[in-house]
Short mmCIF file of C-alpha atoms in Angstrom, two decimals:
data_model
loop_
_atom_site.label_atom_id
_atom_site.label_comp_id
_atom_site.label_asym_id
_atom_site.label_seq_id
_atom_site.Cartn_x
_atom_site.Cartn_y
_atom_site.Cartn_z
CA UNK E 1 -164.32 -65.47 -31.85
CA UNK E 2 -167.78 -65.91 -30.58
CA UNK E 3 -168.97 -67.99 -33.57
CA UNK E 4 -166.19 -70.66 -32.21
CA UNK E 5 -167.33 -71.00 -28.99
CA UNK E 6 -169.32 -74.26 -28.43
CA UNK E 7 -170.08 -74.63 -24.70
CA UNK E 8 -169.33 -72.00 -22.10
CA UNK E 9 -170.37 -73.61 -18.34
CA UNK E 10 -169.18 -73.70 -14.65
CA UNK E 11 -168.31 -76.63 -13.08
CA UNK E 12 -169.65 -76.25 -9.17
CA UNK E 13 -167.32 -77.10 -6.26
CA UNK E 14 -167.52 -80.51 -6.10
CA UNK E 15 -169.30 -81.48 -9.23
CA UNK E 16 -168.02 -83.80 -12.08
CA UNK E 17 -168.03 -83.63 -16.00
CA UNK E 18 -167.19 -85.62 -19.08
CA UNK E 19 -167.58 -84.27 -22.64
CA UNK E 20 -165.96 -85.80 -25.85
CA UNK E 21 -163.20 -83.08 -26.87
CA UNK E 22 -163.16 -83.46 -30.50
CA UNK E 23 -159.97 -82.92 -32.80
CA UNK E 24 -159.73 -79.40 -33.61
CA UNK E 25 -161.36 -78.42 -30.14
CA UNK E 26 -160.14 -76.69 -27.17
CA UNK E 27 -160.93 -77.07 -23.49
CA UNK E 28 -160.43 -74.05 -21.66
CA UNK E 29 -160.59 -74.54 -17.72
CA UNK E 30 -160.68 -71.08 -15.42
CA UNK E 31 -160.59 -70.45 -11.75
CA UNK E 32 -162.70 -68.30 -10.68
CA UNK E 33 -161.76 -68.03 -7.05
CA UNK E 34 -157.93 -68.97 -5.83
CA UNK E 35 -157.53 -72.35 -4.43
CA UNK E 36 -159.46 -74.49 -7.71
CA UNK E 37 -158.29 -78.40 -8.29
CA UNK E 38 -159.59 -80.21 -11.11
CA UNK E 39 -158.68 -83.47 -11.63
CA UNK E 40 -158.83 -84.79 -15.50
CA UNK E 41 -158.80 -88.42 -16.93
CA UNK E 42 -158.14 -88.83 -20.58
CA UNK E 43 -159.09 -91.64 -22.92
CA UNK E 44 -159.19 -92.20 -26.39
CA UNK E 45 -162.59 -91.29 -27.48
CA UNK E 46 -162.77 -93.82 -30.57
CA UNK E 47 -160.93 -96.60 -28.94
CA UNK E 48 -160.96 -95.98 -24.69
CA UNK E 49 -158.38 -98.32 -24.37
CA UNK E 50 -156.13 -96.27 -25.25
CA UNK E 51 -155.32 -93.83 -22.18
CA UNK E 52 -153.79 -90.86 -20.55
CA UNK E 53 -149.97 -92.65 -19.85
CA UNK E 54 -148.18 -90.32 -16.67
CA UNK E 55 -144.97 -91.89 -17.06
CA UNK E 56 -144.59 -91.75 -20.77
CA UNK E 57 -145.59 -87.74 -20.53
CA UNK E 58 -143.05 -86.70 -18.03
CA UNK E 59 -139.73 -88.89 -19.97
CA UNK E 60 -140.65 -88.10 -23.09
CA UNK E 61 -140.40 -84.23 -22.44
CA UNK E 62 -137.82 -84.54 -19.45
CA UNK E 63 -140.57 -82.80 -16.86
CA UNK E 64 -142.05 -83.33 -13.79
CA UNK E 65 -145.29 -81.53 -13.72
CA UNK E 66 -147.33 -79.91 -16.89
CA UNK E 67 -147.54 -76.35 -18.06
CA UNK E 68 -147.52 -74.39 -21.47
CA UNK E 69 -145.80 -75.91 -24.71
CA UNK E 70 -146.40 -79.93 -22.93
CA UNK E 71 -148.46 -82.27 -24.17
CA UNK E 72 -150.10 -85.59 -22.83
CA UNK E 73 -149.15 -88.64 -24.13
CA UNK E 74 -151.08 -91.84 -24.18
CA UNK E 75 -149.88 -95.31 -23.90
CA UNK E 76 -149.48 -95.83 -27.44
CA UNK E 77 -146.87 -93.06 -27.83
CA UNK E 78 -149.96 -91.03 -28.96
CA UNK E 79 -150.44 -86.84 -28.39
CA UNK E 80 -154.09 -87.10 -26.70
CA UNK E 81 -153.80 -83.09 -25.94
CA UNK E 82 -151.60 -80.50 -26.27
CA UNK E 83 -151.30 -77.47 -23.76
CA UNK E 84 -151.63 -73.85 -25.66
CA UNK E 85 -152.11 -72.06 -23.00
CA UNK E 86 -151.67 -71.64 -18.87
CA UNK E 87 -151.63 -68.81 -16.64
CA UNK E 88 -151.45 -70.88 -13.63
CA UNK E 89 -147.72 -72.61 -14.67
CA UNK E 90 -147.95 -75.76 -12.74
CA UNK E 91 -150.22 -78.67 -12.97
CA UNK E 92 -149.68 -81.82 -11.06
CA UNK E 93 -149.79 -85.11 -12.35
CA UNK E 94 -147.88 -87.00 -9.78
CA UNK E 95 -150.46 -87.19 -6.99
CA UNK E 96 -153.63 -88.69 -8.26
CA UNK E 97 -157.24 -88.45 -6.99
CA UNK E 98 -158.97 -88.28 -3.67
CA UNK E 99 -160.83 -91.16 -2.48
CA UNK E 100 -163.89 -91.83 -0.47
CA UNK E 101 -161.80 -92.87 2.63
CA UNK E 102 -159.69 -89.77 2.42
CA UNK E 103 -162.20 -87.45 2.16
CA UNK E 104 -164.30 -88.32 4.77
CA UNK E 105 -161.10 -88.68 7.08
CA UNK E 106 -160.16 -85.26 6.55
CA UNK E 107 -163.63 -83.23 6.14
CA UNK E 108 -166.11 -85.64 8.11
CA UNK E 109 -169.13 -87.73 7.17
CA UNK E 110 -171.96 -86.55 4.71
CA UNK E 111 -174.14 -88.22 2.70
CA UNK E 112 -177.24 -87.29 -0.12
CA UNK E 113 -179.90 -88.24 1.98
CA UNK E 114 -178.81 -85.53 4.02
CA UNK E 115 -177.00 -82.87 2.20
CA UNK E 116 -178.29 -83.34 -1.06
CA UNK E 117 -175.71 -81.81 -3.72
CA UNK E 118 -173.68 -80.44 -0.21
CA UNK E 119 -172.53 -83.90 -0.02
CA UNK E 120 -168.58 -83.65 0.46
CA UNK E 121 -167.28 -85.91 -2.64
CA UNK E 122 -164.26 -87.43 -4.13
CA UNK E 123 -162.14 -87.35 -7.30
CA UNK E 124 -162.49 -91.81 -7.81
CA UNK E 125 -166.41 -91.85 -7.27
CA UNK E 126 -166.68 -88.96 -9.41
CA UNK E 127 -164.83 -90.98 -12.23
CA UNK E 128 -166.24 -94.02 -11.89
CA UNK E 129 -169.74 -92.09 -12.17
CA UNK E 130 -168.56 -90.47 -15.31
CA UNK E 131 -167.03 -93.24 -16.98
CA UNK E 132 -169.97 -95.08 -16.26
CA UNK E 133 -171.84 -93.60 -18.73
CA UNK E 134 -169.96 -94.88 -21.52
CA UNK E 135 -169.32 -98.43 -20.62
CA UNK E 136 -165.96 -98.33 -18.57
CA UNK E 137 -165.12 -98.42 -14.83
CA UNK E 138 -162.74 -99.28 -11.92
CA UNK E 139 -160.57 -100.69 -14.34
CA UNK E 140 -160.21 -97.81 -17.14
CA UNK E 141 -159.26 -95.56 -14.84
CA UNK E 142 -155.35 -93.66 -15.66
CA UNK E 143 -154.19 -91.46 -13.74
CA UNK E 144 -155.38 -87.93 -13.66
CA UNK E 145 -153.77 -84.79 -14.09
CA UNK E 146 -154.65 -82.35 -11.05
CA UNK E 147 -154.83 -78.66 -12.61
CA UNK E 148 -153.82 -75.76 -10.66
CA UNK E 149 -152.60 -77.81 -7.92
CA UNK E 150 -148.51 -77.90 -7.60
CA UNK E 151 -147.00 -80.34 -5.38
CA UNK E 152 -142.81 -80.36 -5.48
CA UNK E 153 -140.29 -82.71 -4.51
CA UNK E 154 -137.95 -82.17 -1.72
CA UNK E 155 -134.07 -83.48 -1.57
CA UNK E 156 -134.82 -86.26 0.42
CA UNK E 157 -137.69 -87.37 -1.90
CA UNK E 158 -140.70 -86.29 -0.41
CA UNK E 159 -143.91 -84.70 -2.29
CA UNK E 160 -144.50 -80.80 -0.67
CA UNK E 161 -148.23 -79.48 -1.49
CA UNK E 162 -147.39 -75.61 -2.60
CA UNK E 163 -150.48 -73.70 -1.25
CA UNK E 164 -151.10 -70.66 -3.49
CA UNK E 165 -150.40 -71.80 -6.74
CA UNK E 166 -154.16 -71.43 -8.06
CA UNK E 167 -155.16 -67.96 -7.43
CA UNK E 168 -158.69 -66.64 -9.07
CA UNK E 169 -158.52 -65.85 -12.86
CA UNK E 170 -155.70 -68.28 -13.85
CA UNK E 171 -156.46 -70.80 -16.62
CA UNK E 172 -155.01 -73.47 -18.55
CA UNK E 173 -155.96 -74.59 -22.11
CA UNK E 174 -155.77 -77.48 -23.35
CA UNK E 175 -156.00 -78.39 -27.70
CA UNK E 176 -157.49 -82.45 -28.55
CA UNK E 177 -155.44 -83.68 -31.14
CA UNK E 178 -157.57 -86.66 -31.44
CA UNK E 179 -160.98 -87.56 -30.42
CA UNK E 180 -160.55 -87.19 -26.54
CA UNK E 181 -162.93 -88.15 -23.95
CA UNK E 182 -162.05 -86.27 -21.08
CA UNK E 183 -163.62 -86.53 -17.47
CA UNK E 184 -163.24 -83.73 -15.02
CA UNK E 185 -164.30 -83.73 -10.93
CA UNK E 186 -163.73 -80.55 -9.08
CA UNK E 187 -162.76 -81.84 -5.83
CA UNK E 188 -159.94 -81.16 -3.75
CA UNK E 189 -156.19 -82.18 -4.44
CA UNK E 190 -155.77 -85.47 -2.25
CA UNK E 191 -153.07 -83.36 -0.55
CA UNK E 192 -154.19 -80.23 0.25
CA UNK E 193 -153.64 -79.47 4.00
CA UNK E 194 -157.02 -77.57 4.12
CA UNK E 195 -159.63 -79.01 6.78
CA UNK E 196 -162.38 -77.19 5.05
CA UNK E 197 -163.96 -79.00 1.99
CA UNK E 198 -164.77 -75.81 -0.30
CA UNK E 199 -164.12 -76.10 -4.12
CA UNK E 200 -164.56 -73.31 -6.06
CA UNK E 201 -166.53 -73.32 -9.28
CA UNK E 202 -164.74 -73.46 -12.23
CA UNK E 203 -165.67 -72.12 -15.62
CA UNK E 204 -164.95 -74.64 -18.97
CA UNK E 205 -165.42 -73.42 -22.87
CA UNK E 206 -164.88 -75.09 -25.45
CA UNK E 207 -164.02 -73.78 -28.74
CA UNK E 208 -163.12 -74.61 -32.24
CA UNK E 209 -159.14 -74.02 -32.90
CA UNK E 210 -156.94 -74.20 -35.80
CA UNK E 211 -154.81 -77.21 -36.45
CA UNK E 212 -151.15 -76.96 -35.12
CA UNK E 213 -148.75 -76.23 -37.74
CA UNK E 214 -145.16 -77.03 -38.43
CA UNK E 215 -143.80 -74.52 -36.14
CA UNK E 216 -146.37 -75.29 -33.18
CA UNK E 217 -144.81 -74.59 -29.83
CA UNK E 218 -146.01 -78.46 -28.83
CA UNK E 219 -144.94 -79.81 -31.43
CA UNK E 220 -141.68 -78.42 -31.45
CA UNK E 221 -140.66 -78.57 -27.81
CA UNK E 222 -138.85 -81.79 -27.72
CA UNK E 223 -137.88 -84.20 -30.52
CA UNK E 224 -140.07 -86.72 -29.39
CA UNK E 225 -142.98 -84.45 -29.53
CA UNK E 226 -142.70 -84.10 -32.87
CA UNK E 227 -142.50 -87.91 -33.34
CA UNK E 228 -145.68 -88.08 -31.11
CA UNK E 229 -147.13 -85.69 -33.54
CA UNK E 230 -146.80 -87.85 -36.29
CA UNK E 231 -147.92 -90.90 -34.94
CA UNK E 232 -151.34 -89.46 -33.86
CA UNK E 233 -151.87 -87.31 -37.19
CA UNK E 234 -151.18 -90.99 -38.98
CA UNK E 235 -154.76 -92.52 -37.77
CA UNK E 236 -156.37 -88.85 -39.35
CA UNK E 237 -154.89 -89.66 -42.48
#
């Protein structure tokens, strides 16, 4: 409903973001051209220390990458955000962030002097710029989740970048089920094969949403979910 909506802007190719997602909020990200990465930090809003945890959200739900009916733990066992929707079906969280070194290796030098807002940038400056702004830096930063971007694992072991997987019009939703501060930079995935630094703007609403119930999909998609759940709904109590 329109009355719920409480921000509705594009994030240019790119650009970075940060915006405290409050509990009964949604984040809705959408591609509007195919080939969109957004890389995502998440932090307790009320206590930062407390932090997007990768390895605690992929064994506590037996998956390797994030999609519809996951959530993202923190390192306190914690349900930072749940996923209520996704179009897209894959979102990597394995691969991390570009860098300032790997960017200009692969798409040449720039700088603001010269190019202004053209400037080719990266996923870590981006962060640290955002996280700046509240106090934190080089060392708050977790790893990110990389939406629309799917990278697989062959037999032998070795990460495979699946071109394709973000194509114009998907979008993934995500639900804060505390206070989350979440930090976005639209800037290519770190292994994207592309020589061409172009990332497409990406539109972000946020919206108020009701509180998930007994029978919520999240909730209910693995045990520990549910215990997860409960330990975050505690501090609301």
């Amino acid at each position: 409903m329109a009355e719920d909506l409480i921000l509705n802007e594009t994030l240019r190719g790119g650009g970075m973001w940060s915006w405290t997602l409050k509990r009964g909020t949604a984040l809705r990200l959408t591609a509007t051209e195919a080939g969109a990465n957004v890389s995502a930090l998440f932090l307790n809003a009320d206590a930062p220390l407390e932090r997007y945890n990768m390895p605690d959200t992929l064994k506590a739900q037996f998956i390797a990458f994030l999609t519809k009916g996951n959530v993202l733990y923190s390192d306190m066992g914690r349900v930072l955000c749940s996923i209520i929707d996704d179009t897209c079906g894959w979102h990597d969280t394995l691969c991390g962030a570009t860098d300032a070194r790997l960017t200009e290796t692969k798409y040449g030098t720039t700088d603001y002097q010269q190019q202004r807002n053209d400037m080719y940038r990266n996923g870590r400056d981006n962060f640290l710029v955002e996280l700046g702004k509240y106090g934190l830096g080089r060392r708050d930063l977790p790893v990110p989740v990389n939406f629309f971007s799917k990278v697989m694992v062959d037999d032998d072991g070795n990460l495979k970048f699946q071109a394709g997987n973000a194509r114009a019009g998907a979008a993934v939703e995500l639900r804060a089920e505390m206070n989350v501060l979440v930090v976005l930079s639209n800037t290519p995935h770190p292994m994207d094969p592309s020589g061409r630094y172009a990332p497409p703007p990406v539109r972000m609403q946020v919206q108020r949403v009701p509180a998930p119930g007994a029978d919520d999909p999240c909730r209910r998609f693995r045990a520990e979910n549910a215990r997860g759940f409960i330990n975050t709904e505690i501090l609301f109590r």
